[in-house]
Short mmCIF file of C-alpha atoms (C1' of nucleotides) in Angstrom, two decimals:
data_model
loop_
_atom_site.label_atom_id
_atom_site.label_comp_id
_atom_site.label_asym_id
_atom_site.label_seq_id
_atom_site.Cartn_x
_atom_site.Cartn_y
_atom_site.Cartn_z
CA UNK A 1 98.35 105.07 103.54
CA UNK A 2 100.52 107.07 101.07
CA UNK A 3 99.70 110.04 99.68
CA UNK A 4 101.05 109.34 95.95
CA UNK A 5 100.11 112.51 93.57
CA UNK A 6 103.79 114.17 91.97
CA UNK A 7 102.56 116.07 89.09
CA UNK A 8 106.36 117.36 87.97
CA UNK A 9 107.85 118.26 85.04
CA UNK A 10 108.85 114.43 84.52
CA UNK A 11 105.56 113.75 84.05
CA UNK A 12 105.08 115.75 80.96
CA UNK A 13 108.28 114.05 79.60
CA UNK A 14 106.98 111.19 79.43
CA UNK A 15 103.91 111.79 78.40
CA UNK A 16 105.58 113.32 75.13
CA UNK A 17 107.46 110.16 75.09
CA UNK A 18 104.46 107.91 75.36
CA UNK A 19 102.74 110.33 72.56
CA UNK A 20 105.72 109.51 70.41
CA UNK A 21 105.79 105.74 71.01
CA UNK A 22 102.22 105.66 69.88
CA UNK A 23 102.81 107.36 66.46
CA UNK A 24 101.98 110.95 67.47
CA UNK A 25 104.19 113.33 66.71
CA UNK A 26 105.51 115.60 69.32
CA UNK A 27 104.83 119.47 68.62
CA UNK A 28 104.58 123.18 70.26
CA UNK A 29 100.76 123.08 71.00
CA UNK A 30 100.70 119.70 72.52
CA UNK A 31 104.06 120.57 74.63
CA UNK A 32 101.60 123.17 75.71
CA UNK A 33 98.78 121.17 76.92
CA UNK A 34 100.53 118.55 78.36
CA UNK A 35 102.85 120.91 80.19
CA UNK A 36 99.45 122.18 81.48
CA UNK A 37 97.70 119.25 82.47
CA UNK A 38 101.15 117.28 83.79
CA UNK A 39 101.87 120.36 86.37
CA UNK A 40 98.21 121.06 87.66
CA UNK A 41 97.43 119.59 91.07
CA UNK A 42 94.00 120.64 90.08
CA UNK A 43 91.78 119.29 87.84
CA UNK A 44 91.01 121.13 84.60
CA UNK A 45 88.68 121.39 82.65
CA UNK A 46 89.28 121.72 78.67
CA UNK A 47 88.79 126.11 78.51
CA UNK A 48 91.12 125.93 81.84
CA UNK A 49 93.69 123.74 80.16
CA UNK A 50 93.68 126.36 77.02
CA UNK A 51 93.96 129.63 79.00
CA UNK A 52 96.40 128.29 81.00
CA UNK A 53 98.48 126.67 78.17
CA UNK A 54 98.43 129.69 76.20
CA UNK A 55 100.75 130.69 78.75
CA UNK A 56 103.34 128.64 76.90
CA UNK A 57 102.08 128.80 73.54
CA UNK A 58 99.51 131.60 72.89
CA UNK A 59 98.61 131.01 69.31
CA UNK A 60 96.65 127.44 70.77
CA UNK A 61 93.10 126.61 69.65
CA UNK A 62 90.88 125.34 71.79
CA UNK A 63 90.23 122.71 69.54
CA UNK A 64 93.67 121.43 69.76
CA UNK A 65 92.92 120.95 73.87
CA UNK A 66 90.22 118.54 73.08
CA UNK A 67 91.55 116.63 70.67
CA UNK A 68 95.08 116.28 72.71
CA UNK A 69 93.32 115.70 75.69
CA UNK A 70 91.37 112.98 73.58
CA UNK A 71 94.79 111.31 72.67
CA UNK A 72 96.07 111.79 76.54
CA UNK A 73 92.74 109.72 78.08
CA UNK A 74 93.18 106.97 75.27
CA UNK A 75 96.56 106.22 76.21
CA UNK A 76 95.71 106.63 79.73
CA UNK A 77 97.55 109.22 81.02
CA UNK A 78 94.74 111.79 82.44
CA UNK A 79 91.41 110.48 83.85
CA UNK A 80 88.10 112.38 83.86
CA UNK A 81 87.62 113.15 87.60
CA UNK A 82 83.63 113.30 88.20
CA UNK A 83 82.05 116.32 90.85
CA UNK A 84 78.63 117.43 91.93
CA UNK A 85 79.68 120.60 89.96
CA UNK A 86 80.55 118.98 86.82
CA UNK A 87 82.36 116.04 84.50
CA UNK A 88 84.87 118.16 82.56
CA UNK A 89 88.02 117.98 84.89
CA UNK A 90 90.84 116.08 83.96
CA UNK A 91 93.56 114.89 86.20
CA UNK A 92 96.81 112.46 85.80
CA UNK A 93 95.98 108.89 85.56
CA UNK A 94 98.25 106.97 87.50
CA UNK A 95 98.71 103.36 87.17
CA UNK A 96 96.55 100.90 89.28
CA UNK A 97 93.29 101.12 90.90
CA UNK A 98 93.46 104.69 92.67
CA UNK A 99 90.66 106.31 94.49
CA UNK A 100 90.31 110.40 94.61
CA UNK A 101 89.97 112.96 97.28
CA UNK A 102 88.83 116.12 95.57
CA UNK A 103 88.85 119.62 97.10
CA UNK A 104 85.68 121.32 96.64
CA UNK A 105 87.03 124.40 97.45
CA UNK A 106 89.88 124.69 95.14
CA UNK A 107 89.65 121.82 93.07
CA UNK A 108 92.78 119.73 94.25
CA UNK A 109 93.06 116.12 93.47
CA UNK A 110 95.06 113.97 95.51
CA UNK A 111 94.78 110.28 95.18
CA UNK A 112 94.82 107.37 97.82
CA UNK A 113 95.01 103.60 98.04
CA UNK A 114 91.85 102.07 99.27
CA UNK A 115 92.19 98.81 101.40
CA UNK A 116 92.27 96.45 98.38
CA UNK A 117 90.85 93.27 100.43
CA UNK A 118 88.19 95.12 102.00
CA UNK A 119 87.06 96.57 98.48
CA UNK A 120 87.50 93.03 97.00
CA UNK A 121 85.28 91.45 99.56
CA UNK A 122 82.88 94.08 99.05
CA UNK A 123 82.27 93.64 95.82
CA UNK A 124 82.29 89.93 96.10
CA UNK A 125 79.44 90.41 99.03
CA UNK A 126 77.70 92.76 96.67
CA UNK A 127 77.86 90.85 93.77
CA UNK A 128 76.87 87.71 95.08
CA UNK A 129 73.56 89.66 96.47
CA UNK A 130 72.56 90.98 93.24
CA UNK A 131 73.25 88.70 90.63
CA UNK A 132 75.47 91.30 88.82
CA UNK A 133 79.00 90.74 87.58
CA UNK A 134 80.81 92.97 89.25
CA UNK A 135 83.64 94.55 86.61
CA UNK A 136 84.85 98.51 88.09
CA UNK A 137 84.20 100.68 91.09
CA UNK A 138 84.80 104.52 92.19
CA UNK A 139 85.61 105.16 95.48
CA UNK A 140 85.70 109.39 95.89
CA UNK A 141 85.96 111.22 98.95
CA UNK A 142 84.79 114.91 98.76
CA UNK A 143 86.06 117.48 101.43
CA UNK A 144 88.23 120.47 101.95
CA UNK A 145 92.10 120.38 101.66
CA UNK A 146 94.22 122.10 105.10
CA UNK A 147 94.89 125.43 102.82
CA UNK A 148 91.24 125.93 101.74
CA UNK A 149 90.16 125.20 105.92
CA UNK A 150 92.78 127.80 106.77
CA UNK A 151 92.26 130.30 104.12
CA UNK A 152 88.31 129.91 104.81
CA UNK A 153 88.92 130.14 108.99
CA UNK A 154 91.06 133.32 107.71
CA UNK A 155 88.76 135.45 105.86
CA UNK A 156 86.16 134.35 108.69
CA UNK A 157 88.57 136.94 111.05
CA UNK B 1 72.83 93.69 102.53
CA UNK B 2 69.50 94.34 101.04
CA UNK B 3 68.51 95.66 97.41
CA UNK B 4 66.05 98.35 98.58
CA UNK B 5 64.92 99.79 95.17
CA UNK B 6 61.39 100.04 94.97
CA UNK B 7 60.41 102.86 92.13
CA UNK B 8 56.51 101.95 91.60
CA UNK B 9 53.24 104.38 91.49
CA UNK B 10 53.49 105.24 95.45
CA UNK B 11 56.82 106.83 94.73
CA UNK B 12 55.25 108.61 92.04
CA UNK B 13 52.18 110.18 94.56
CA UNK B 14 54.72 111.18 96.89
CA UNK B 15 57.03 113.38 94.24
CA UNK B 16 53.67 115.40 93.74
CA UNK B 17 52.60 115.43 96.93
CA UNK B 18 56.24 117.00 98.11
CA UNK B 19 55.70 119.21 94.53
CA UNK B 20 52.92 120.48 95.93
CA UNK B 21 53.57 121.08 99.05
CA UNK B 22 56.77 123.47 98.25
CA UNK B 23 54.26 125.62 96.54
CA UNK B 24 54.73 123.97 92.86
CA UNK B 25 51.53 123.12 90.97
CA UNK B 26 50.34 119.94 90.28
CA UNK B 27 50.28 119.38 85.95
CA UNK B 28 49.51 117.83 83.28
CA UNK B 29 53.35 117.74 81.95
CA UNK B 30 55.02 117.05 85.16
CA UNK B 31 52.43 114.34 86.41
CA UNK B 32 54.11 112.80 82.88
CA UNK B 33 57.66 113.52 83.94
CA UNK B 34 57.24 112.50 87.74
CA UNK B 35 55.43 109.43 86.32
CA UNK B 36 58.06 108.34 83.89
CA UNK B 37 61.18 108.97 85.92
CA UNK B 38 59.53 107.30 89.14
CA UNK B 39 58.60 104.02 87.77
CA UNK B 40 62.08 103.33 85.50
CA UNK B 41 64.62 101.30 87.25
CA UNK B 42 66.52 102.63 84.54
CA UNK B 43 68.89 105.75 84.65
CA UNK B 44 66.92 108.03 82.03
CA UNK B 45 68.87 111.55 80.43
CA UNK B 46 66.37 113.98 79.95
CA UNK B 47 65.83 113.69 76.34
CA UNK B 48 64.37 109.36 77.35
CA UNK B 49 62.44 110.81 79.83
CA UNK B 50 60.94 113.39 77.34
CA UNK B 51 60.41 110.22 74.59
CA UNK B 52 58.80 107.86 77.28
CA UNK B 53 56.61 110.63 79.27
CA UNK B 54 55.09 111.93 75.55
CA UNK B 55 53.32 108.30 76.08
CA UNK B 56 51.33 109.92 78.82
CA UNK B 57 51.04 113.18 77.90
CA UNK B 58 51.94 114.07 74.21
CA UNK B 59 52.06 117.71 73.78
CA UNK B 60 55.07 117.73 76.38
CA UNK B 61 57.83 119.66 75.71
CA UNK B 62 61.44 119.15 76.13
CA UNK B 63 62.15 122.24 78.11
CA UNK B 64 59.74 121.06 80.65
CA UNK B 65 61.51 118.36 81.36
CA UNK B 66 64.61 120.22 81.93
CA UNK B 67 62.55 122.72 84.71
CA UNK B 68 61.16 119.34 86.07
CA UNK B 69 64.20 117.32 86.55
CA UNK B 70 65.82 120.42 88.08
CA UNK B 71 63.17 121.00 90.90
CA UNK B 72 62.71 116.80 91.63
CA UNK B 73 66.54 117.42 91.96
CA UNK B 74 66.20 120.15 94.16
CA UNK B 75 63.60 118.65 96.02
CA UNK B 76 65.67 115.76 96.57
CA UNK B 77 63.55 113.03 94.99
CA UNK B 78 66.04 112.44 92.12
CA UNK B 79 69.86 112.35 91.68
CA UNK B 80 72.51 112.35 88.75
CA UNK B 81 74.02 109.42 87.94
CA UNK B 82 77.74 109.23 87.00
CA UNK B 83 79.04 106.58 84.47
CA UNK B 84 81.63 106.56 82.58
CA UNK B 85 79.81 106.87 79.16
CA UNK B 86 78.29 110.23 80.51
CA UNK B 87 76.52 112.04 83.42
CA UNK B 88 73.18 113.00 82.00
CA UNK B 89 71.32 110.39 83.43
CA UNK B 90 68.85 110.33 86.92
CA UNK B 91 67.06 107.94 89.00
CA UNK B 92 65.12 108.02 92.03
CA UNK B 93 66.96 109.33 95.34
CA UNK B 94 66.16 107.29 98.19
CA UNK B 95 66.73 108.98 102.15
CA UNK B 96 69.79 108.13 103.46
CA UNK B 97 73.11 107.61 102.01
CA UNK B 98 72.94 105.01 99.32
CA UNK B 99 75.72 103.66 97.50
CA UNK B 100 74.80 102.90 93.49
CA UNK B 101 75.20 99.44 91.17
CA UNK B 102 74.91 100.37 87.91
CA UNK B 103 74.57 97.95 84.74
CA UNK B 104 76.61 98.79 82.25
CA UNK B 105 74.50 97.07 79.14
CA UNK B 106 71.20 97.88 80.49
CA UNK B 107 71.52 101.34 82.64
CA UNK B 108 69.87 99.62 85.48
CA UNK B 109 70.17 101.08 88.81
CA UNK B 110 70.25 99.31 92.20
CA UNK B 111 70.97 100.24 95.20
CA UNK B 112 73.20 98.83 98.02
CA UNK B 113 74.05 100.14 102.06
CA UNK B 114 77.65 99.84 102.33
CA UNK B 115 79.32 98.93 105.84
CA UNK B 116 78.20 102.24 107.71
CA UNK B 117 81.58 101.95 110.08
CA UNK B 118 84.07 100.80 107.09
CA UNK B 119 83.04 103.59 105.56
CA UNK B 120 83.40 105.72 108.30
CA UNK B 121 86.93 103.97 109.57
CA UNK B 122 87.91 104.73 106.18
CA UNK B 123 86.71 108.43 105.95
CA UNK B 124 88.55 109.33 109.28
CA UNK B 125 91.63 107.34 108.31
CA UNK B 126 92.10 109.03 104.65
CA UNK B 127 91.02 112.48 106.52
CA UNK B 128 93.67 112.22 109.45
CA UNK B 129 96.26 111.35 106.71
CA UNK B 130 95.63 113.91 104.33
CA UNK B 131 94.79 116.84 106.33
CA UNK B 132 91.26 117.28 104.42
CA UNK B 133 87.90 117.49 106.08
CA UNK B 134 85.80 115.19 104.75
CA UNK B 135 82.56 116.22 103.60
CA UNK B 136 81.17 112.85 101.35
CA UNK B 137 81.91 110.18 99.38
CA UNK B 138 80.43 108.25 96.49
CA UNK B 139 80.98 104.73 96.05
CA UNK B 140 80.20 103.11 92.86
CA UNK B 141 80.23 100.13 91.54
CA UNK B 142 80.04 98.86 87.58
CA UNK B 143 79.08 95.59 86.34
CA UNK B 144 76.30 93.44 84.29
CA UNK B 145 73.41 92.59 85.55
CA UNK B 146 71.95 88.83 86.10
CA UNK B 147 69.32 89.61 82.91
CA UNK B 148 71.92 91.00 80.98
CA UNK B 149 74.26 87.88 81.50
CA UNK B 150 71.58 86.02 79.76
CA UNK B 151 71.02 88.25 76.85
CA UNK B 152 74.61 87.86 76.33
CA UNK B 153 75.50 84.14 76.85
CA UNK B 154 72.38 83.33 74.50
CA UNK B 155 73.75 85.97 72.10
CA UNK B 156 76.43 84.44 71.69
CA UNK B 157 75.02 80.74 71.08
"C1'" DC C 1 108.60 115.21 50.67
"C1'" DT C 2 104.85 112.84 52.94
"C1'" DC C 3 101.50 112.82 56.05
"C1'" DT C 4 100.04 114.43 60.59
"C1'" DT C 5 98.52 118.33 63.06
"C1'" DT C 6 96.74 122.96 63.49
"C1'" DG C 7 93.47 126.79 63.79
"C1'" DC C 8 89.60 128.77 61.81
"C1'" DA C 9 84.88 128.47 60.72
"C1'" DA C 10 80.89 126.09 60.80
"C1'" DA C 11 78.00 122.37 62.44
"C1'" DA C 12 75.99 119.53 65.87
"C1'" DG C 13 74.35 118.66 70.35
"C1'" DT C 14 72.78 120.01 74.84
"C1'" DT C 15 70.89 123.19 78.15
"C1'" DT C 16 68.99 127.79 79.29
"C1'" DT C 17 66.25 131.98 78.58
"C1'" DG C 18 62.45 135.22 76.81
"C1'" DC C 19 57.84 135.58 76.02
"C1'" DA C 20 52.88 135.27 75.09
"C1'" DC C 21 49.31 132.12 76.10
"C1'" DG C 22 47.01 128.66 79.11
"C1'" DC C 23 45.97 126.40 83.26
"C1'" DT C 24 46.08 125.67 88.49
"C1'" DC C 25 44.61 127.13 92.63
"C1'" DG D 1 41.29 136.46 88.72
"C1'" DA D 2 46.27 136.28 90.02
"C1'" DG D 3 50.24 134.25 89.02
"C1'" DC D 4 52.70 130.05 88.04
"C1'" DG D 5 53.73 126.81 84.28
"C1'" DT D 6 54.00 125.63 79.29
"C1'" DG D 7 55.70 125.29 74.65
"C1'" DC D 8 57.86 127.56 71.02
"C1'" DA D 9 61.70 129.98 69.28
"C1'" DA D 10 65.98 131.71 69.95
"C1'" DA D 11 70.19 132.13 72.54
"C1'" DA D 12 74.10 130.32 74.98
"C1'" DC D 13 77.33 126.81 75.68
"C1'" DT D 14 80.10 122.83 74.82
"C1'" DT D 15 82.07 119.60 71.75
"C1'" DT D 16 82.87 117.82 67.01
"C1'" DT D 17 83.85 118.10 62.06
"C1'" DG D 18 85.63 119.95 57.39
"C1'" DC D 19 89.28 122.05 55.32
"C1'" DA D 20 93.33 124.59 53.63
"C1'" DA D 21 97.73 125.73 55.35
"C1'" DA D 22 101.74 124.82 58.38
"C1'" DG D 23 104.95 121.83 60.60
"C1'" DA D 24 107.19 117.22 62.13
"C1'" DG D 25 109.81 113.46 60.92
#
DNA sequence: CTCTTTGCAAAAGTTTTGCACGCTC
DNA sequence: GAGCGTGCAAAACTTTTGCAAAGAG
């Protein structure tokens, strides 16, 4: 097992790229929010994507977050991550069938490959069971990353 | 494997029984609420729950709904449903961990145990590799329902 | 120069809060 | 009777829409 998350600055390049390729047209704000989104280990949620983007651009509308984050998700490229806290985090969407491991301390997102024959016979067992047609799954593991356990073991002193 | 979802009238007597006996009151409106949410096999957002329980008791209100759903949540007795068309949505909890299969034409919600010690293998192998502490998972699973197969394939004859 | 994109303002939708009255225990 | 629970109205949020002006290609 691999862990495969490298939100980097090349990400956001091609992301522009991808915007481009699709017709959009490539400007300041949404440099701005994909900059934002592209570079965050965490997942954000719209307001945290448009304080933290103002960084880069501060005349940005909050507006402008949703509807480039609308454009990102269409194409693919983020992925709502879903938490007992909430459903407005967005992280990188990588390509493939990933499954999360999400921080509840701090909100980190890292991803990991699931045994694909074990899921696949799962949902063959399941389906067969049930009568449904089996057509997506989630797989999410919730927990606390090493920094949050030390910083938590920390303040405990 | 075995499809334990059961939501009938029992269920129902036991959400007021455990109302009552964490020092809530037994009413008119929530004996509505309870009623409706107990006996749907269907994920209902608050605002269904509010249209179908007016059927029992039709003065309801929609803010009761909201303070009812909140302390059958907090109670345990319901839990949130995640899909990707939204996260409004709640159906019965059952004891124990249960792991959800979720129609996507109808909203109907069954219930499945997955493989206890895959599920743990997999939690300690994903932990021990990532440096997290687990805390949960959720494991999901999207698809059509046998009924809804039907509706479809005579739908489209 | 054309047409997309932007930010503001306002609207729409959802959930929460304040409060006087009513009902449970 | 005491105090929780209810429904209405209003507030607080979140997300979407309309529009004139600015900017990309």
């Amino acid at each position: 097992m691999k862990n495969c998350f490298s939100a980097d600055e090349t990400n956001a390049q091609q992301w522009l790229a991808c915007l481009q390729a699709n017709g959009y047209r490539i400007t300041e704000p949404r440099r701005a929010v994909v900059e934002t989104i592209a570079t965050s280990r965490q997942a954000l949620n719209p307001f945290d994507v448009f304080e933290r983007a103002r960084a880069y651009y501060p005349r940005l509308g909050l507006v402008t977050v949703y509807r480039t984050i609308e454009k990102l998700e269409e194409l693919g490229l983020i992925q709502r991550v879903h938490q007992p806290t909430g459903c407005q985090a967005f992280v990188t969407a990588f390509s493939g069938h990933q499954h999360l491991l999400i921080c509840q301390s701090c909100g980190r997102v890292e991803f990991f490959n699931g045994d694909v024959e074990q899921m696949d016979g799962l949902m063959r067992a399941v389906g067969a069971n049930s009568g449904f047609q089996i057509q997506d799954h989630w797989l999410q593991l919730f927990g606390v990353c090493a920094t949050c356990q030390q910083k938590i073991s920390n303040d405990s002193n």
